Amino acid sequence: MEKKRLILILLILPILLSYAPHTSAAPVSVMLPAVYSSEEIGVLTNLTVWVTDGTGHVFVDTKPFAQVDMQGSARLSSMVACDITGTDPESHDFFYVIHADSPVIGGPSAGAAMTVATVAALENWTVDPGVVMTGMINPDGSIGAVGGIPAKLNVSVRHGAHTFLIPPGQGNITEIVQVIEQDDPFTISDELVTTNVIELGAAQRVEVKEIGDIRDAVYAYTGNEIPLTILSGEVQTRGYLDAMQPLALALMDETRAQYNETDAIVDQGLEDALISQIQAIGDAQNDYDMGNYYASMSRSFSTMINIRRIGWYSLYLDSDDKDKYLSNLTVCVEDEIADAELAVSEARSDNGILEGVGAAESRLTIAKERLDWAGHAESADDTIYLLAFAMERARSAKWWATLSCVGGGAEIPEDLLKDRAGSYYSQSASILAYAEMLTSEAGGDRSWIMGATDDLSRARRELRTGYYAGAIYDSLHAMVIAGTAIELIGIADIDEKVNRSERAAMSAILSAREGGAEPILATSAYEHAEILAASDTDRIVDYGYAKMVARTARFFAYQDNRTAEPGTGGARGVVDEETAEAVGPGGHWVLTVVAAVYLLRRRYA
């Protein structure tokens, strides 16, 4: 049977190769250590990675079938590999062929080695077959903790490894083992046993190293260094401050005027709630005085919602026809949303800065959403709150539409925007599904998953309504939240994580400016992290979003200076999360070739 299969492959291989797109580099193979699902018995899995010219697809072929998280790990590995090498993931397709002689655990612990193999394939580097690694890959390139390390080390030793790479802090492993005592009566008990993995490796003539960053892992495998360039400097430029300052001042003036109007008609039972807003107005003024204009605007936004709610509810209580009052109020909000739609449309027509247009479209989508919710609220107070929120979100959409036109933006073809929006949505959905699985298994913070799900749902609506810029930035935000949920699993030093995120965000913003972009949304997210973030984890998300947005700004600035790469300009169909990602004919041919070559190599290895 094997002989017939081999003959068939040899016959069809020339035909398949004639249809395959150009492969950018030779395939790269590494060994992945794993353990049985139910037993601590180590096994090695063979991974072969191909990278070809393409349109951003990620293909995973496994034998036997692997768990779904292997697909998530492959997707994340390709993203991180492109990130650290400065490669556009949308210009390549990635193929991961995994062959195991026994059923093994799924993909998280293979992520770091998969990333190394992807980098080597992208750069056409040779890997040392004597190096074996276990560790999760995090979106920021750090290596996450895994289990079963002693068993993985032992099987790697038996297969000739001379170097075994493990996540940081896992040089000593404490595990629960069963101890059987033969005394009468016969007993089985659980005991904690600590193993020094570094000493265990040394006793078997294998060097065990703790590796914290994927760049160090790449060097251990290939001997090649990937420089980490961190730029430093002023994040808030004069141009950014000049754009934000008048809006922040206007918002504070409007907030004070709204307070005075509400104070004249406030219901007696709501006076204390209104007075409490004085402190918030003062905080906005303090931020303004310190030059933190976006923070001042954000505080004024929240305060305006509260003051409107108090004033509108006071008028509602005093109204003779309460249903008519709510109906008129709804019309007022609908008119504001219509005005915001016009402002966003004009900004888009005037080639406003993409970040500003995206932020405006996202806020307009939220305004429409809250307006819809208001129509189904169970109480008048809830209805009025949602209407007040929708009103201010629509107004903030107009602010961002105005900001987008400061300095002018580049004309970006709609098909490129649509393509990128669909791609980012797909990537975000994949990373979110992966994060949901990992946090469920590891007991991570599930609130992050809910936040990312909300962002992704909004991005899907924006795709359907043609708000492609909004879909890009909401998908990016969902991706950052989901990625942070993964990175925070088992993290030991949150302060270092915050500092690392801050440096990466600053560097990305400065790099975007060097590339000819003005990342106003990224700078705003950075300022939000510095001034308004409620916790360290919120700061990590803000910084992460600032970094992603700045890199996207640089990408689109680069597109303005050249012809779009093949595959990046054509519109690709947008699908729901429930629908499988479509694979083009070229992708099928390449995957077939990959499988054919892989079988040949396995047969004659």
mmCIF file of C-alpha atoms in Angstrom, residues 30-252:
data_model
loop_
_atom_site.group_PDB
_atom_site.id
_atom_site.type_symbol
_atom_site.label_atom_id
_atom_site.label_comp_id
_atom_site.label_asym_id
_atom_site.label_seq_id
_atom_site.Cartn_x
_atom_site.Cartn_y
_atom_site.Cartn_z
ATOM 1 C CA VAL A 30 11.961 20.838 14.437
ATOM 2 C CA MET A 31 11.052 18.331 17.105
ATOM 3 C CA LEU A 32 8.264 19.187 19.563
ATOM 4 C CA PRO A 33 8.337 17.437 22.947
ATOM 5 C CA ALA A 34 4.970 16.468 24.400
ATOM 6 C CA VAL A 35 3.384 14.069 26.874
ATOM 7 C CA TYR A 36 0.519 11.635 26.741
ATOM 8 C CA SER A 37 -2.806 13.227 27.681
ATOM 9 C CA SER A 38 -3.313 10.923 30.669
ATOM 10 C CA GLU A 39 0.254 9.847 31.509
ATOM 11 C CA GLU A 40 3.521 11.645 32.089
ATOM 12 C CA ILE A 41 5.252 9.758 29.264
ATOM 13 C CA GLY A 42 7.277 11.918 26.917
ATOM 14 C CA VAL A 43 6.997 11.686 23.143
ATOM 15 C CA LEU A 44 8.504 13.702 20.298
ATOM 16 C CA THR A 45 6.444 15.195 17.503
ATOM 17 C CA ASN A 46 7.851 16.241 14.142
ATOM 18 C CA LEU A 47 6.878 19.708 12.907
ATOM 19 C CA THR A 48 7.651 20.908 9.382
ATOM 20 C CA VAL A 49 6.945 24.524 8.452
ATOM 21 C CA TRP A 50 6.632 25.994 4.940
ATOM 22 C CA VAL A 51 6.196 29.685 4.177
ATOM 23 C CA THR A 52 5.102 30.746 0.694
ATOM 24 C CA ASP A 53 4.010 33.892 -1.037
ATOM 25 C CA GLY A 54 0.320 34.254 -0.306
ATOM 26 C CA THR A 55 -2.471 36.219 1.316
ATOM 27 C CA GLY A 56 -2.214 35.533 5.044
ATOM 28 C CA HIS A 57 -3.664 32.018 5.329
ATOM 29 C CA VAL A 58 -2.524 29.601 8.034
ATOM 30 C CA PHE A 59 -2.878 25.888 7.278
ATOM 31 C CA VAL A 60 -2.413 23.110 9.852
ATOM 32 C CA ASP A 61 -2.206 19.416 8.932
ATOM 33 C CA THR A 62 -1.782 16.899 11.760
ATOM 34 C CA LYS A 63 -1.425 13.132 12.035
ATOM 35 C CA PRO A 64 -3.072 11.952 14.190
ATOM 36 C CA PHE A 65 -5.670 14.643 14.828
ATOM 37 C CA ALA A 66 -4.589 17.285 17.326
ATOM 38 C CA GLN A 67 -6.706 19.395 19.611
ATOM 39 C CA VAL A 68 -8.149 22.674 18.325
ATOM 40 C CA ASP A 69 -5.615 24.668 20.325
ATOM 41 C CA MET A 70 -2.889 23.494 17.917
ATOM 42 C CA GLN A 71 -4.520 25.659 15.247
ATOM 43 C CA GLY A 72 -4.616 28.636 17.616
ATOM 44 C CA SER A 73 -0.964 28.079 18.496
ATOM 45 C CA ALA A 74 -0.008 27.985 14.812
ATOM 46 C CA ARG A 75 -1.912 31.192 14.088
ATOM 47 C CA LEU A 76 -0.247 32.967 17.008
ATOM 48 C CA SER A 77 3.175 31.604 16.038
ATOM 49 C CA SER A 78 2.886 33.021 12.518
ATOM 50 C CA MET A 79 1.814 36.410 13.895
ATOM 51 C CA VAL A 80 4.706 36.645 16.364
ATOM 52 C CA ALA A 81 7.233 35.430 13.790
ATOM 53 C CA CYS A 82 6.116 38.137 11.367
ATOM 54 C CA ASP A 83 6.124 40.709 14.145
ATOM 55 C CA ILE A 84 9.726 40.187 15.191
ATOM 56 C CA THR A 85 11.041 39.857 11.625
ATOM 57 C CA GLY A 86 9.137 42.881 10.299
ATOM 58 C CA THR A 87 7.247 40.748 7.782
ATOM 59 C CA ASP A 88 3.773 41.548 6.495
ATOM 60 C CA PRO A 89 1.751 38.406 7.343
ATOM 61 C CA GLU A 90 -0.737 39.225 4.597
ATOM 62 C CA SER A 91 1.909 38.623 1.927
ATOM 63 C CA HIS A 92 2.569 35.009 2.932
ATOM 64 C CA ASP A 93 0.788 31.723 3.578
ATOM 65 C CA PHE A 94 1.971 29.478 6.405
ATOM 66 C CA PHE A 95 1.851 25.672 6.422
ATOM 67 C CA TYR A 96 2.358 23.567 9.538
ATOM 68 C CA VAL A 97 2.616 19.780 9.086
ATOM 69 C CA ILE A 98 2.735 17.869 12.359
ATOM 70 C CA HIS A 99 3.357 14.128 12.589
ATOM 71 C CA ALA A 100 3.275 12.160 15.859
ATOM 72 C CA ASP A 101 3.525 8.420 16.439
ATOM 73 C CA SER A 102 1.243 8.700 19.461
ATOM 74 C CA PRO A 103 -1.696 10.900 20.533
ATOM 75 C CA VAL A 104 -0.349 13.901 22.428
ATOM 76 C CA ILE A 105 -1.494 17.066 24.136
ATOM 77 C CA GLY A 106 -2.492 19.973 21.900
ATOM 78 C CA GLY A 107 -0.656 23.086 20.881
ATOM 79 C CA PRO A 108 0.087 25.622 23.668
ATOM 80 C CA SER A 109 3.388 24.083 24.794
ATOM 81 C CA ALA A 110 4.529 23.828 21.175
ATOM 82 C CA GLY A 111 3.996 27.516 20.434
ATOM 83 C CA ALA A 112 7.529 28.787 21.058
ATOM 84 C CA ALA A 113 9.199 26.105 18.935
ATOM 85 C CA MET A 114 6.606 26.637 16.187
ATOM 86 C CA THR A 115 7.473 30.325 16.204
ATOM 87 C CA VAL A 116 11.195 29.609 15.927
ATOM 88 C CA ALA A 117 10.568 27.292 12.967
ATOM 89 C CA THR A 118 8.407 29.956 11.302
ATOM 90 C CA VAL A 119 11.111 32.604 11.747
ATOM 91 C CA ALA A 120 13.714 30.223 10.313
ATOM 92 C CA ALA A 121 11.455 29.526 7.310
ATOM 93 C CA LEU A 122 10.854 33.232 6.723
ATOM 94 C CA GLU A 123 14.552 34.068 6.938
ATOM 95 C CA ASN A 124 15.820 30.888 5.220
ATOM 96 C CA TRP A 125 17.899 29.945 8.273
ATOM 97 C CA THR A 126 19.027 26.444 9.241
ATOM 98 C CA VAL A 127 18.045 25.102 12.659
ATOM 99 C CA ASP A 128 20.205 22.944 14.916
ATOM 100 C CA PRO A 129 18.452 19.536 15.199
ATOM 101 C CA GLY A 130 20.043 19.006 18.607
ATOM 102 C CA VAL A 131 18.015 21.844 20.165
ATOM 103 C CA VAL A 132 14.567 21.049 21.573
ATOM 104 C CA MET A 133 12.202 23.521 23.215
ATOM 105 C CA THR A 134 8.964 23.530 25.175
ATOM 106 C CA GLY A 135 7.007 26.685 26.042
ATOM 107 C CA MET A 136 3.952 28.709 25.136
ATOM 108 C CA ILE A 137 4.360 31.684 22.839
ATOM 109 C CA ASN A 138 2.757 34.895 24.037
ATOM 110 C CA PRO A 139 1.672 37.653 21.633
ATOM 111 C CA ASP A 140 4.443 39.939 22.887
ATOM 112 C CA GLY A 141 7.120 37.343 22.125
ATOM 113 C CA SER A 142 7.642 36.203 25.708
ATOM 114 C CA ILE A 143 7.658 32.511 26.601
ATOM 115 C CA GLY A 144 4.890 31.143 28.840
ATOM 116 C CA ALA A 145 4.990 28.316 31.363
ATOM 117 C CA VAL A 146 4.061 24.712 30.468
ATOM 118 C CA GLY A 147 3.774 21.356 32.206
ATOM 119 C CA GLY A 148 5.423 17.952 31.914
ATOM 120 C CA ILE A 149 8.947 19.352 31.565
ATOM 121 C CA PRO A 150 10.907 16.416 33.119
ATOM 122 C CA ALA A 151 9.177 13.892 30.833
ATOM 123 C CA LYS A 152 9.785 16.115 27.815
ATOM 124 C CA LEU A 153 13.454 16.490 28.757
ATOM 125 C CA ASN A 154 13.927 12.726 29.136
ATOM 126 C CA VAL A 155 12.443 11.891 25.721
ATOM 127 C CA SER A 156 14.525 14.655 24.111
ATOM 128 C CA VAL A 157 17.682 13.164 25.645
ATOM 129 C CA ARG A 158 16.823 9.724 24.241
ATOM 130 C CA HIS A 159 16.568 11.257 20.760
ATOM 131 C CA GLY A 160 19.959 12.968 20.844
ATOM 132 C CA ALA A 161 19.246 16.512 22.044
ATOM 133 C CA HIS A 162 22.206 18.460 23.409
ATOM 134 C CA THR A 163 20.237 21.598 24.413
ATOM 135 C CA PHE A 164 16.784 21.784 25.992
ATOM 136 C CA LEU A 165 15.065 25.174 26.248
ATOM 137 C CA ILE A 166 12.382 25.805 28.877
ATOM 138 C CA PRO A 167 10.301 28.839 29.984
ATOM 139 C CA PRO A 168 11.761 31.222 32.575
ATOM 140 C CA GLY A 169 11.324 30.245 36.217
ATOM 141 C CA GLN A 170 10.765 26.553 35.463
ATOM 142 C CA GLY A 171 14.229 25.300 36.295
ATOM 143 C CA ASN A 172 12.700 23.755 39.413
ATOM 144 C CA ILE A 173 9.473 21.824 38.848
ATOM 145 C CA THR A 174 7.193 20.776 41.695
ATOM 146 C CA GLU A 175 4.709 18.061 40.753
ATOM 147 C CA ILE A 176 2.229 15.821 42.502
ATOM 148 C CA VAL A 177 3.224 12.163 42.227
ATOM 149 C CA GLN A 178 1.513 9.041 43.539
ATOM 150 C CA VAL A 179 3.437 7.034 46.137
ATOM 151 C CA ILE A 180 2.404 3.397 46.671
ATOM 152 C CA GLU A 181 3.163 1.891 50.070
ATOM 153 C CA GLN A 182 3.116 -1.916 50.312
ATOM 154 C CA ASP A 183 2.577 -2.005 54.047
ATOM 155 C CA ASP A 184 -0.560 -3.534 55.510
ATOM 156 C CA PRO A 185 -2.945 -1.957 54.768
ATOM 157 C CA PHE A 186 -2.001 -1.157 51.106
ATOM 158 C CA THR A 187 -2.097 2.658 50.580
ATOM 159 C CA ILE A 188 -1.658 5.180 47.768
ATOM 160 C CA SER A 189 -0.851 8.781 48.646
ATOM 161 C CA ASP A 190 -0.019 11.985 46.758
ATOM 162 C CA GLU A 191 3.245 13.745 47.494
ATOM 163 C CA LEU A 192 4.844 16.942 46.206
ATOM 164 C CA VAL A 193 8.137 16.220 44.489
ATOM 165 C CA THR A 194 10.501 18.968 43.293
ATOM 166 C CA THR A 195 12.812 18.273 40.359
ATOM 167 C CA ASN A 196 15.738 20.489 39.403
ATOM 168 C CA VAL A 197 15.435 20.230 35.629
ATOM 169 C CA ILE A 198 18.789 21.889 34.999
ATOM 170 C CA GLU A 199 20.570 19.289 37.145
ATOM 171 C CA LEU A 200 18.495 16.502 35.606
ATOM 172 C CA GLY A 201 19.688 17.601 32.173
ATOM 173 C CA ALA A 202 23.318 17.961 33.273
ATOM 174 C CA ALA A 203 23.293 14.395 34.591
ATOM 175 C CA GLN A 204 22.320 13.292 31.077
ATOM 176 C CA ARG A 205 24.818 15.635 29.347
ATOM 177 C CA VAL A 206 22.149 17.998 28.083
ATOM 178 C CA GLU A 207 22.284 21.732 28.731
ATOM 179 C CA VAL A 208 18.944 23.022 30.028
ATOM 180 C CA LYS A 209 18.408 26.774 29.555
ATOM 181 C CA GLU A 210 15.614 29.061 30.698
ATOM 182 C CA ILE A 211 14.547 31.277 27.778
ATOM 183 C CA GLY A 212 12.287 34.277 28.365
ATOM 184 C CA ASP A 213 12.082 35.837 24.905
ATOM 185 C CA ILE A 214 11.555 34.281 21.484
ATOM 186 C CA ARG A 215 14.543 36.147 20.056
ATOM 187 C CA ASP A 216 16.835 34.258 22.437
ATOM 188 C CA ALA A 217 15.226 30.993 21.364
ATOM 189 C CA VAL A 218 15.829 31.833 17.687
ATOM 190 C CA TYR A 219 19.500 32.465 18.458
ATOM 191 C CA ALA A 220 19.818 29.148 20.325
ATOM 192 C CA TYR A 221 18.354 27.273 17.354
ATOM 193 C CA THR A 222 19.942 29.146 14.440
ATOM 194 C CA GLY A 223 22.859 31.201 15.729
ATOM 195 C CA ASN A 224 21.261 34.292 14.171
ATOM 196 C CA GLU A 225 20.268 37.362 16.150
ATOM 197 C CA ILE A 226 17.110 39.406 15.595
ATOM 198 C CA PRO A 227 17.854 42.908 16.911
ATOM 199 C CA LEU A 228 15.288 44.431 19.223
ATOM 200 C CA THR A 229 15.160 48.131 18.370
ATOM 201 C CA ILE A 230 13.474 50.235 21.040
ATOM 202 C CA LEU A 231 13.045 53.909 20.217
ATOM 203 C CA SER A 232 12.596 56.482 22.959
ATOM 204 C CA GLY A 233 11.506 60.085 22.919
ATOM 205 C CA GLU A 234 8.488 62.356 23.290
ATOM 206 C CA VAL A 235 5.233 60.544 22.572
ATOM 207 C CA GLN A 236 3.069 63.684 22.557
ATOM 208 C CA THR A 237 4.233 65.911 19.713
ATOM 209 C CA ARG A 238 3.390 69.577 19.354
ATOM 210 C CA GLY A 239 1.070 68.747 16.499
ATOM 211 C CA TYR A 240 -0.817 66.194 18.589
ATOM 212 C CA LEU A 241 -1.174 68.612 21.485
ATOM 213 C CA ASP A 242 -2.297 71.441 19.213
ATOM 214 C CA ALA A 243 -4.991 69.196 17.754
ATOM 215 C CA MET A 244 -6.276 67.992 21.133
ATOM 216 C CA GLN A 245 -6.110 71.231 23.105
ATOM 217 C CA PRO A 246 -9.033 73.149 21.536
ATOM 218 C CA LEU A 247 -11.308 70.111 21.704
ATOM 219 C CA ALA A 248 -10.470 69.513 25.360
ATOM 220 C CA LEU A 249 -11.142 73.192 26.156
ATOM 221 C CA ALA A 250 -14.447 73.192 24.255
ATOM 222 C CA LEU A 251 -15.578 70.051 26.067
ATOM 223 C CA MET A 252 -14.826 71.515 29.476
#
